[in-house]
CSV table of C-alpha atoms (C1' of nucleotides) in Angstrom, one decimal:
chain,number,residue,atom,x,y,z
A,30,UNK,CA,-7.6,104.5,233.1
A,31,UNK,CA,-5.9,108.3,232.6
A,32,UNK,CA,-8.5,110.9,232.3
A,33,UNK,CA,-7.0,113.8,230.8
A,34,UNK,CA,-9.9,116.4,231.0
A,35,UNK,CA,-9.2,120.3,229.8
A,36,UNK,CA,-10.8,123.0,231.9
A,37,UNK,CA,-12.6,125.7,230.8
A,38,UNK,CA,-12.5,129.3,231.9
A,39,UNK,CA,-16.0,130.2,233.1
A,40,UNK,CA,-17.3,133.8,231.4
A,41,UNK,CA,-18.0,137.1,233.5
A,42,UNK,CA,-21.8,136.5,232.4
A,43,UNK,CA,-21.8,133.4,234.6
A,44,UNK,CA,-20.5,135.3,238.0
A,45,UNK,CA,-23.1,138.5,236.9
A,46,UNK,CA,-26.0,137.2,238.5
A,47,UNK,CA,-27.0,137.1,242.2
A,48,UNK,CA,-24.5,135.2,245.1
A,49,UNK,CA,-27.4,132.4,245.7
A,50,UNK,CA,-27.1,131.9,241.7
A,51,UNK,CA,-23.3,131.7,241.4
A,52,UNK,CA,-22.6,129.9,244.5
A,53,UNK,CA,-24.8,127.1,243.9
A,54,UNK,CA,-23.3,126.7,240.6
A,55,UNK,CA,-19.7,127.1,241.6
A,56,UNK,CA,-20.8,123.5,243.0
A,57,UNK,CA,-18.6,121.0,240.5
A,58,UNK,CA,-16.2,124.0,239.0
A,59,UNK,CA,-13.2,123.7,239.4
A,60,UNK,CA,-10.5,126.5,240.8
A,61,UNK,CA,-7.1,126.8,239.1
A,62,UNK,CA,-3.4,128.4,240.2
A,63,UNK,CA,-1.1,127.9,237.3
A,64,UNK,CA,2.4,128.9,238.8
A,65,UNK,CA,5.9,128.3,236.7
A,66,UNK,CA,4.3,125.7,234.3
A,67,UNK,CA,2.9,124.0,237.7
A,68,UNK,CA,-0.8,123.8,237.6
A,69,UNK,CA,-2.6,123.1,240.9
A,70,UNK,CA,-6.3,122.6,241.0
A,71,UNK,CA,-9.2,121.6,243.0
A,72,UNK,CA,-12.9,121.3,242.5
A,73,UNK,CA,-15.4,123.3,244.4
A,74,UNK,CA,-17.2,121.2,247.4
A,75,UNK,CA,-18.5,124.0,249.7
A,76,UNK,CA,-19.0,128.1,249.3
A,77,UNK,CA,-21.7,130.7,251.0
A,78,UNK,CA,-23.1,133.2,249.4
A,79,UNK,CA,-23.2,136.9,250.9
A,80,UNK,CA,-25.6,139.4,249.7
A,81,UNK,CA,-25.0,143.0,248.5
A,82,UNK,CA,-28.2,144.0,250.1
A,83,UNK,CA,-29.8,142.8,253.5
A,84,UNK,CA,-27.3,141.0,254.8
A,85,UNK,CA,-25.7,141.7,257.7
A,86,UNK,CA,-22.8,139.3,258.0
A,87,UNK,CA,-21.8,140.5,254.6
A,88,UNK,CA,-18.3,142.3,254.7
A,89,UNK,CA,-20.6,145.2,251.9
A,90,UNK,CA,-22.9,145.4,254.5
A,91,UNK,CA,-21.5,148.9,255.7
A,92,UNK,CA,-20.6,150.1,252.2
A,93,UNK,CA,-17.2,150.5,250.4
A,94,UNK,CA,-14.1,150.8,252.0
A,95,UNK,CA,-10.8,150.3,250.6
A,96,UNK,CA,-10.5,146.5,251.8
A,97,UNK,CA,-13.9,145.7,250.1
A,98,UNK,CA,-14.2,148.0,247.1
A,99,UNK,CA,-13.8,144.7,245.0
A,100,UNK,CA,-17.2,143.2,246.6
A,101,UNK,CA,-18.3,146.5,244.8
A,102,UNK,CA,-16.5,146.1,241.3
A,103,UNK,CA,-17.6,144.1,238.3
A,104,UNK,CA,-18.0,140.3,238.7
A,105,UNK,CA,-15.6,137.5,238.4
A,106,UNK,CA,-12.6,139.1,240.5
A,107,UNK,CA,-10.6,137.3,243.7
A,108,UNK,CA,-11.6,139.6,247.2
A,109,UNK,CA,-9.4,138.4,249.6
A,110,UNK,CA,-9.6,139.3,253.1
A,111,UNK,CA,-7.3,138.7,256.1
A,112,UNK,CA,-8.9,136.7,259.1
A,113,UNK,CA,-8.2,136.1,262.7
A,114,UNK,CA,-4.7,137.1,262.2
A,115,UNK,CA,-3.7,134.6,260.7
A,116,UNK,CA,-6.1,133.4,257.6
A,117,UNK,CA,-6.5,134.5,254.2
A,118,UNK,CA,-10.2,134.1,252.8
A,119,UNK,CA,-11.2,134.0,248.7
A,120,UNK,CA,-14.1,135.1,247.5
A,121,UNK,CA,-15.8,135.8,243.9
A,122,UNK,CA,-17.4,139.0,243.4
A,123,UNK,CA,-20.7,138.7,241.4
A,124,UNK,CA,-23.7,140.9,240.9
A,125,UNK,CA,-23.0,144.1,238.4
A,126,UNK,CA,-20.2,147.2,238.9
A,127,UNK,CA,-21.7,149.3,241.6
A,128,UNK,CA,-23.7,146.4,243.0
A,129,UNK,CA,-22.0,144.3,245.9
A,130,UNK,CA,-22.5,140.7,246.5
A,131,UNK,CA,-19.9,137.6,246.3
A,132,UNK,CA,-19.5,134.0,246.9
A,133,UNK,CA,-16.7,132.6,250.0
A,134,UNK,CA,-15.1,129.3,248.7
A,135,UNK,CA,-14.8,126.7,252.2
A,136,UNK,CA,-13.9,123.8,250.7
A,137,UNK,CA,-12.3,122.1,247.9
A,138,UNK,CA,-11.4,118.1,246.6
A,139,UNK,CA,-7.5,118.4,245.4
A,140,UNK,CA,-7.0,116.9,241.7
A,141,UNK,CA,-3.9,118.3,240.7
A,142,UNK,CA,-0.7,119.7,242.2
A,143,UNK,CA,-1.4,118.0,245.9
A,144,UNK,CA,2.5,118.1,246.6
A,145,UNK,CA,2.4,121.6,245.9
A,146,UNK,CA,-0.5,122.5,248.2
A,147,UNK,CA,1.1,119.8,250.7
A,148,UNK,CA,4.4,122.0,250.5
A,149,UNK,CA,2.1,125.4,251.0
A,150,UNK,CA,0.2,123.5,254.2
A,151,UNK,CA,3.1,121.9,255.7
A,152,UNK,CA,1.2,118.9,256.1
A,153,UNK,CA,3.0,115.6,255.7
A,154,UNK,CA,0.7,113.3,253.7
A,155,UNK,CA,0.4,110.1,254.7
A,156,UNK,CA,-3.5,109.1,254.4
A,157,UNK,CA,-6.5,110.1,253.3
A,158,UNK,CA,-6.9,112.0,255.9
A,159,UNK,CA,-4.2,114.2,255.6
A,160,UNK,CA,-5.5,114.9,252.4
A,161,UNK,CA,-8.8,116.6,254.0
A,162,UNK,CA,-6.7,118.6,255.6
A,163,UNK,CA,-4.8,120.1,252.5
A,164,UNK,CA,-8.2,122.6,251.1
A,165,UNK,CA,-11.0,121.5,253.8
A,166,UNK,CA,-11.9,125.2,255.3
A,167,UNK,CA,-11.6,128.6,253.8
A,168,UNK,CA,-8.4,129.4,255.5
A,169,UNK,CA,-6.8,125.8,254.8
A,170,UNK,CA,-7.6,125.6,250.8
A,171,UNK,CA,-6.0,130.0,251.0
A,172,UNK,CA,-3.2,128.7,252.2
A,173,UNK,CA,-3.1,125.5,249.6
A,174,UNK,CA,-3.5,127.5,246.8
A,175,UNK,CA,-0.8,130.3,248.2
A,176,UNK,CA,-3.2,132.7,248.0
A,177,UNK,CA,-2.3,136.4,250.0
A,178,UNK,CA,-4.4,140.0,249.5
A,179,UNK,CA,-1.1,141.7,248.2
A,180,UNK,CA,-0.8,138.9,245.7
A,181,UNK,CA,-4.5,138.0,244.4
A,182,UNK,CA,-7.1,140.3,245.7
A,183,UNK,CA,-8.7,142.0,242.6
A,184,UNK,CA,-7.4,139.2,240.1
A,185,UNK,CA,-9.6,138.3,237.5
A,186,UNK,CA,-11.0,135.2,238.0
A,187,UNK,CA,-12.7,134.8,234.7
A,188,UNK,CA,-8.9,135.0,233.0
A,189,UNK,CA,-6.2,132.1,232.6
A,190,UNK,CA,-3.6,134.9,232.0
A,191,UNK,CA,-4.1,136.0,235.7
A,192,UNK,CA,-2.7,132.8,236.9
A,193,UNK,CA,-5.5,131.9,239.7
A,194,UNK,CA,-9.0,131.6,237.9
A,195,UNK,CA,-11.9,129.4,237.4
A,196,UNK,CA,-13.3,126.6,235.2
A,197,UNK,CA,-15.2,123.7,233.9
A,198,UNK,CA,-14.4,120.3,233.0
A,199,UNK,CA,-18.0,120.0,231.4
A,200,UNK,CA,-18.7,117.5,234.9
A,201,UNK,CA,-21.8,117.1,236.4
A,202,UNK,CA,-21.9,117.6,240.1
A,203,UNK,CA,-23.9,115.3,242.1
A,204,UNK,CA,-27.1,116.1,244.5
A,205,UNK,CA,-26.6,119.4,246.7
A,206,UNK,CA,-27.4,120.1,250.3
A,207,UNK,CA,-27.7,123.8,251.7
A,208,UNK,CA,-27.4,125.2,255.3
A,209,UNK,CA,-26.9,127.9,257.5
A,210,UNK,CA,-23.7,129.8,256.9
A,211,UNK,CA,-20.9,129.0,259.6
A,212,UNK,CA,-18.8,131.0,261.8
A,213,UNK,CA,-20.9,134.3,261.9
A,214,UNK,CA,-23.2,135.9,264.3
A,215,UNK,CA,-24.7,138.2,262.2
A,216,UNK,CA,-28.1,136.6,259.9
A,217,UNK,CA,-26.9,133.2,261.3
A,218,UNK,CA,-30.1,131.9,260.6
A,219,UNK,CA,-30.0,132.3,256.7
A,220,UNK,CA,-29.5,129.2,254.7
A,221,UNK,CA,-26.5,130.7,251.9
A,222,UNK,CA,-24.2,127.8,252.3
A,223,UNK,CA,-24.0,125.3,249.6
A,224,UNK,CA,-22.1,121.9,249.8
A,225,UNK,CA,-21.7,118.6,247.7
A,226,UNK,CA,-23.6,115.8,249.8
A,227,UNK,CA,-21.6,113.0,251.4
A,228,UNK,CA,-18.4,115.0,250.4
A,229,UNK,CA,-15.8,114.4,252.1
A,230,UNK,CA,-13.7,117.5,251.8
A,231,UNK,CA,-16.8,119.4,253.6
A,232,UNK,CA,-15.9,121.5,256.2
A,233,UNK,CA,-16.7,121.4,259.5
A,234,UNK,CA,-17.5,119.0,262.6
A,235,UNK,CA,-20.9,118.7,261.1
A,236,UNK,CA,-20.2,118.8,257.5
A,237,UNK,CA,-23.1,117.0,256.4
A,238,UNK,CA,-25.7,118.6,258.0
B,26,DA,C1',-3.2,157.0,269.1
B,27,DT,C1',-5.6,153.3,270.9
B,28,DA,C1',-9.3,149.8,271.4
B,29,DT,C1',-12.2,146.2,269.6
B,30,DC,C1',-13.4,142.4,266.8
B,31,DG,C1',-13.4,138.7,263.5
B,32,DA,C1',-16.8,134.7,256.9
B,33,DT,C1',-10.6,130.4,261.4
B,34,DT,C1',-7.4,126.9,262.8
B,35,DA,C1',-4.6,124.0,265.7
B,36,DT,C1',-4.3,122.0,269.9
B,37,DC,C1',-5.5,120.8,273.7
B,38,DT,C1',-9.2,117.9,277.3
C,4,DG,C1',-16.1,120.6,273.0
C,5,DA,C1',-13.3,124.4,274.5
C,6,DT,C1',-10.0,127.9,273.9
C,7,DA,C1',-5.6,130.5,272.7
C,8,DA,C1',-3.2,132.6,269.0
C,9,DT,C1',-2.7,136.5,266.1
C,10,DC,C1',-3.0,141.2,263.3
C,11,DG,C1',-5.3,144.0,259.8
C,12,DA,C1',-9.4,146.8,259.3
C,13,DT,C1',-12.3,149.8,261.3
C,14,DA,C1',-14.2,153.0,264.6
C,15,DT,C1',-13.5,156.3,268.0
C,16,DG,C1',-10.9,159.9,270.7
DNA sequence: ATATCGATTATCT
DNA sequence: GATAATCGATATG
Protein backbone atom coordinates (compact mmCIF):
# COMPACT_ATOMS: atom_id res chain seq x y z
CA UNK A 1 0.00 0.00 0.00
CA UNK A 2 1.24 3.70 -1.34
CA UNK A 3 1.35 6.19 1.39
CA UNK A 4 1.38 9.51 -0.10
CA UNK A 5 1.74 11.73 2.98
CA UNK A 6 2.18 15.84 2.48
CA UNK A 7 4.66 17.55 4.75
CA UNK A 8 4.12 20.45 6.55
CA UNK A 9 6.40 23.35 7.11
CA UNK A 10 7.02 23.73 10.84
CA UNK A 11 6.37 27.71 12.08
CA UNK A 12 9.29 29.93 13.61
CA UNK A 13 7.18 29.78 17.01
CA UNK A 14 8.07 26.04 17.16
CA UNK A 15 12.12 26.57 16.84
CA UNK A 16 11.53 29.96 19.48
CA UNK A 17 11.81 28.07 22.48
CA UNK A 18 14.93 26.63 24.28
CA UNK A 19 17.51 23.84 22.30
CA UNK A 20 16.29 20.97 24.98
CA UNK A 21 12.60 21.99 23.77
CA UNK A 22 13.14 21.92 19.98
CA UNK A 23 15.57 19.14 19.81
CA UNK A 24 13.40 16.73 21.49
CA UNK A 25 10.66 17.63 19.27
CA UNK A 26 12.61 17.63 16.01
CA UNK A 27 12.38 13.77 17.00
CA UNK A 28 9.76 12.38 14.02
CA UNK A 29 10.11 15.77 11.70
CA UNK A 30 11.07 15.42 8.92
CA UNK A 31 14.03 17.57 6.84
CA UNK A 32 13.42 18.53 3.28
CA UNK A 33 15.83 19.67 0.05
CA UNK A 34 13.69 20.32 -2.86
CA UNK A 35 16.15 20.71 -5.79
CA UNK A 36 14.95 21.05 -9.72
CA UNK A 37 11.50 19.49 -9.03
CA UNK A 38 13.60 16.58 -7.08
CA UNK A 39 12.52 16.36 -3.51
CA UNK A 40 14.80 14.52 -1.12
CA UNK A 41 13.81 13.90 2.41
CA UNK A 42 14.52 12.19 5.54
CA UNK A 43 13.11 12.00 9.08
CA UNK A 44 14.90 13.14 12.06
CA UNK A 45 16.43 10.11 14.29
CA UNK A 46 19.10 11.79 16.36
CA UNK A 47 20.17 15.79 17.20
CA UNK A 48 21.91 17.55 20.43
CA UNK A 49 21.00 20.41 21.71
CA UNK A 50 23.64 23.30 22.52
CA UNK A 51 22.84 25.98 24.83
CA UNK A 52 23.13 29.82 24.44
CA UNK A 53 24.16 30.15 27.94
CA UNK A 54 26.39 27.68 30.18
CA UNK A 55 27.58 25.54 27.87
CA UNK A 56 30.83 25.24 27.03
CA UNK A 57 31.01 22.87 23.98
CA UNK A 58 28.60 25.34 22.37
CA UNK A 59 30.15 26.94 19.24
CA UNK A 60 28.13 30.70 21.16
CA UNK A 61 29.91 29.89 23.96
CA UNK A 62 32.61 32.72 23.21
CA UNK A 63 30.07 35.15 21.70
CA UNK A 64 29.42 36.21 18.02
CA UNK A 65 31.74 36.00 15.43
CA UNK A 66 31.15 36.05 11.91
CA UNK A 67 31.01 32.09 11.43
CA UNK A 68 28.36 31.94 14.32
CA UNK A 69 26.30 35.16 14.09
CA UNK A 70 23.35 32.90 12.94
CA UNK A 71 23.43 30.87 16.47
CA UNK A 72 22.70 34.52 17.43
CA UNK A 73 19.85 35.50 14.86
CA UNK A 74 16.21 34.66 15.05
CA UNK A 75 15.05 31.02 15.15
CA UNK A 76 14.42 28.57 12.40
CA UNK A 77 17.67 29.34 10.13
CA UNK A 78 20.40 26.47 8.77
CA UNK A 79 24.14 27.32 10.74
CA UNK A 80 26.42 25.40 9.03
CA UNK A 81 29.80 24.99 10.08
CA UNK A 82 32.91 23.32 8.47
CA UNK A 83 34.49 20.35 10.52
CA UNK A 84 37.68 18.41 10.60
CA UNK A 85 38.45 19.64 7.22
CA UNK A 86 36.50 17.87 5.61
CA UNK A 87 32.64 17.87 7.06
CA UNK A 88 29.90 20.09 6.88
CA UNK A 89 27.53 20.17 10.07
CA UNK A 90 23.59 21.58 10.10
CA UNK A 91 22.14 22.98 12.81
CA UNK A 92 18.73 24.92 13.64
CA UNK A 93 19.03 28.08 15.48
CA UNK A 94 16.30 28.48 18.17
CA UNK A 95 15.87 30.73 21.25
CA UNK A 96 14.91 34.63 20.27
CA UNK A 97 17.19 37.28 18.05
CA UNK A 98 20.01 38.27 20.34
CA UNK A 99 19.67 35.03 22.28
CA UNK A 100 21.99 32.07 21.04
CA UNK A 101 21.13 28.43 21.30
CA UNK A 102 20.56 25.68 18.35
CA UNK A 103 19.92 22.13 17.77
CA UNK A 104 22.88 19.78 15.59
CA UNK A 105 20.93 17.16 13.40
CA UNK A 106 23.27 13.43 13.65
CA UNK A 107 21.09 11.31 12.05
CA UNK A 108 18.46 10.84 9.72
CA UNK A 109 16.05 7.61 8.16
CA UNK A 110 16.07 8.38 4.15
CA UNK A 111 12.23 8.34 2.63
CA UNK A 112 12.61 10.12 -0.40
CA UNK A 113 15.24 10.92 -3.03
CA UNK A 114 17.84 7.87 -1.74
CA UNK A 115 19.54 7.83 -5.33
CA UNK A 116 20.08 11.29 -5.00
CA UNK A 117 21.72 11.24 -1.56
CA UNK A 118 23.40 7.82 -2.83
CA UNK A 119 24.83 9.99 -5.89
CA UNK A 120 25.88 12.97 -3.17
CA UNK A 121 27.65 9.97 -0.77
CA UNK A 122 29.19 8.00 -3.41
CA UNK A 123 28.06 5.05 -1.85
CA UNK A 124 26.91 2.20 -4.02
CA UNK A 125 23.73 0.77 -2.50
CA UNK A 126 23.42 -2.68 -2.31
CA UNK A 127 21.84 -3.57 1.28
CA UNK A 128 20.45 -2.28 4.03
CA UNK A 129 23.43 -1.45 5.21
CA UNK A 130 24.61 0.76 2.76
CA UNK A 131 21.58 2.60 3.38
CA UNK A 132 22.81 3.49 7.19
CA UNK A 133 25.51 4.77 5.72
CA UNK A 134 23.72 7.42 3.28
CA UNK A 135 22.48 10.15 6.57
CA UNK A 136 23.77 8.09 9.77
CA UNK A 137 26.26 10.98 11.35
CA UNK A 138 26.23 14.71 11.08
CA UNK A 139 28.80 14.88 8.49
CA UNK A 140 27.32 11.80 6.36
CA UNK A 141 23.38 13.08 6.25
CA UNK A 142 25.50 17.15 5.16
CA UNK A 143 26.83 15.58 2.56
CA UNK A 144 23.40 13.48 1.54
CA UNK A 145 21.55 16.41 1.51
CA UNK A 146 24.42 18.56 -0.47
CA UNK A 147 24.45 20.77 2.11
CA UNK A 148 27.83 23.49 2.08
CA UNK A 149 28.14 26.98 4.31
CA UNK A 150 28.30 29.09 1.02
CA UNK A 151 25.18 27.38 -0.10
CA UNK A 152 22.73 27.01 3.11
CA UNK A 153 24.12 28.64 6.16
CA UNK A 154 21.50 31.34 7.20
CA UNK A 155 18.56 29.63 5.04
CA UNK A 156 15.33 29.71 6.48
CA UNK A 157 14.37 26.65 7.62
CA UNK A 158 10.83 27.47 8.47
CA UNK A 159 10.30 28.37 4.46
CA UNK A 160 9.63 25.81 1.46
CA UNK A 161 10.74 28.66 -0.86
CA UNK A 162 14.31 28.41 0.49
CA UNK A 163 14.59 24.99 -0.91
CA UNK A 164 16.17 23.07 2.38
CA UNK A 165 13.51 23.43 5.28
CA UNK A 166 11.63 21.46 7.79
CA UNK A 167 8.23 19.66 8.29
CA UNK A 168 5.60 17.36 9.62
CA UNK A 169 3.75 14.60 8.22
CA UNK A 170 1.34 14.85 11.34
CA UNK A 171 3.41 11.18 12.57
CA UNK A 172 3.90 10.25 15.83
CA UNK A 173 7.36 9.32 16.85
CA UNK A 174 7.92 6.43 18.94
CA UNK A 175 9.56 6.26 22.66
CA UNK A 176 12.79 8.51 23.04
CA UNK A 177 16.08 7.86 24.69
CA UNK A 178 18.66 10.77 25.73
CA UNK A 179 22.40 10.71 26.33
CA UNK A 180 25.44 12.42 26.60
CA UNK A 181 26.41 14.46 23.60
CA UNK A 182 29.22 12.79 21.38
CA UNK A 183 32.46 13.83 20.06
CA UNK A 184 33.16 16.84 22.48
CA UNK A 185 35.37 17.44 25.50
CA UNK A 186 33.85 20.28 26.66
CA UNK A 187 30.43 19.66 29.30
CA UNK A 188 30.82 15.94 28.11
CA UNK A 189 28.87 15.01 30.88
CA UNK A 190 25.57 16.75 30.00
CA UNK A 191 22.76 14.63 28.63
CA UNK A 192 21.54 17.04 25.31
CA UNK A 193 21.45 14.30 22.85
CA UNK A 194 18.17 12.95 21.78
CA UNK A 195 17.61 9.78 19.63
CA UNK A 196 14.62 7.50 18.43
CA UNK A 197 15.06 4.09 20.41
CA UNK A 198 16.03 0.92 18.61
CA UNK A 199 16.66 3.17 15.52
CA UNK A 200 18.59 2.03 13.24
CA UNK A 201 19.95 5.09 11.47
CA UNK A 202 21.47 6.08 15.07
CA UNK A 203 24.79 7.17 14.99
CA UNK A 204 27.56 5.82 16.57
CA UNK A 205 29.26 2.41 17.74
CA UNK A 206 26.94 2.63 20.64
CA UNK A 207 23.93 4.09 19.22
CA UNK A 208 21.59 2.82 21.55
CA UNK A 209 22.99 3.60 24.62
C1' DA B 1 52.05 35.61 9.37
C1' DT B 2 51.79 31.51 11.75
C1' DA B 3 50.09 27.93 15.02
C1' DT B 4 46.50 25.23 17.07
C1' DC B 5 42.35 22.69 17.22
C1' DG B 6 38.04 20.52 16.10
C1' DA B 7 29.86 19.16 17.51
C1' DT B 8 33.97 13.59 11.97
C1' DT B 9 34.70 9.90 8.88
C1' DA B 10 37.07 6.17 6.53
C1' DT B 11 40.19 2.73 6.88
C1' DC B 12 42.93 0.18 8.82
C1' DT B 13 44.18 -3.87 12.85
C1' DG C 1 39.60 0.14 18.94
C1' DA C 2 42.99 3.16 16.98
C1' DT C 3 44.45 6.66 13.93
C1' DA C 4 45.39 9.55 9.75
C1' DA C 5 43.39 12.93 6.81
C1' DT C 6 42.27 17.69 6.07
C1' DC C 7 41.36 23.00 6.19
C1' DG C 8 38.62 26.93 7.99
C1' DA C 9 38.10 29.63 12.11
C1' DT C 10 40.29 31.61 15.72
C1' DA C 11 43.92 33.34 18.65
C1' DT C 12 48.32 35.19 19.01
C1' DG C 13 52.68 37.60 17.49
Amino acid sequence: MTCLSLICPLDRAFFSRNPRRVARELLGKILVRDYENVRVAARIVEVEAYLGVNDPAAHSAAGKTARNSVLFGPPGYAYVYFIYGSHYCLNVSCEREGKAGGVLFRALEPLLGIEEMARERAVALSGPRDLRRLTSGPGRLAEAFGITRARDNGADLTSPLSGLWIGTDGSHPGSIRISPRIGITQAADRRLRYFLAKNPFVSGPKAHR
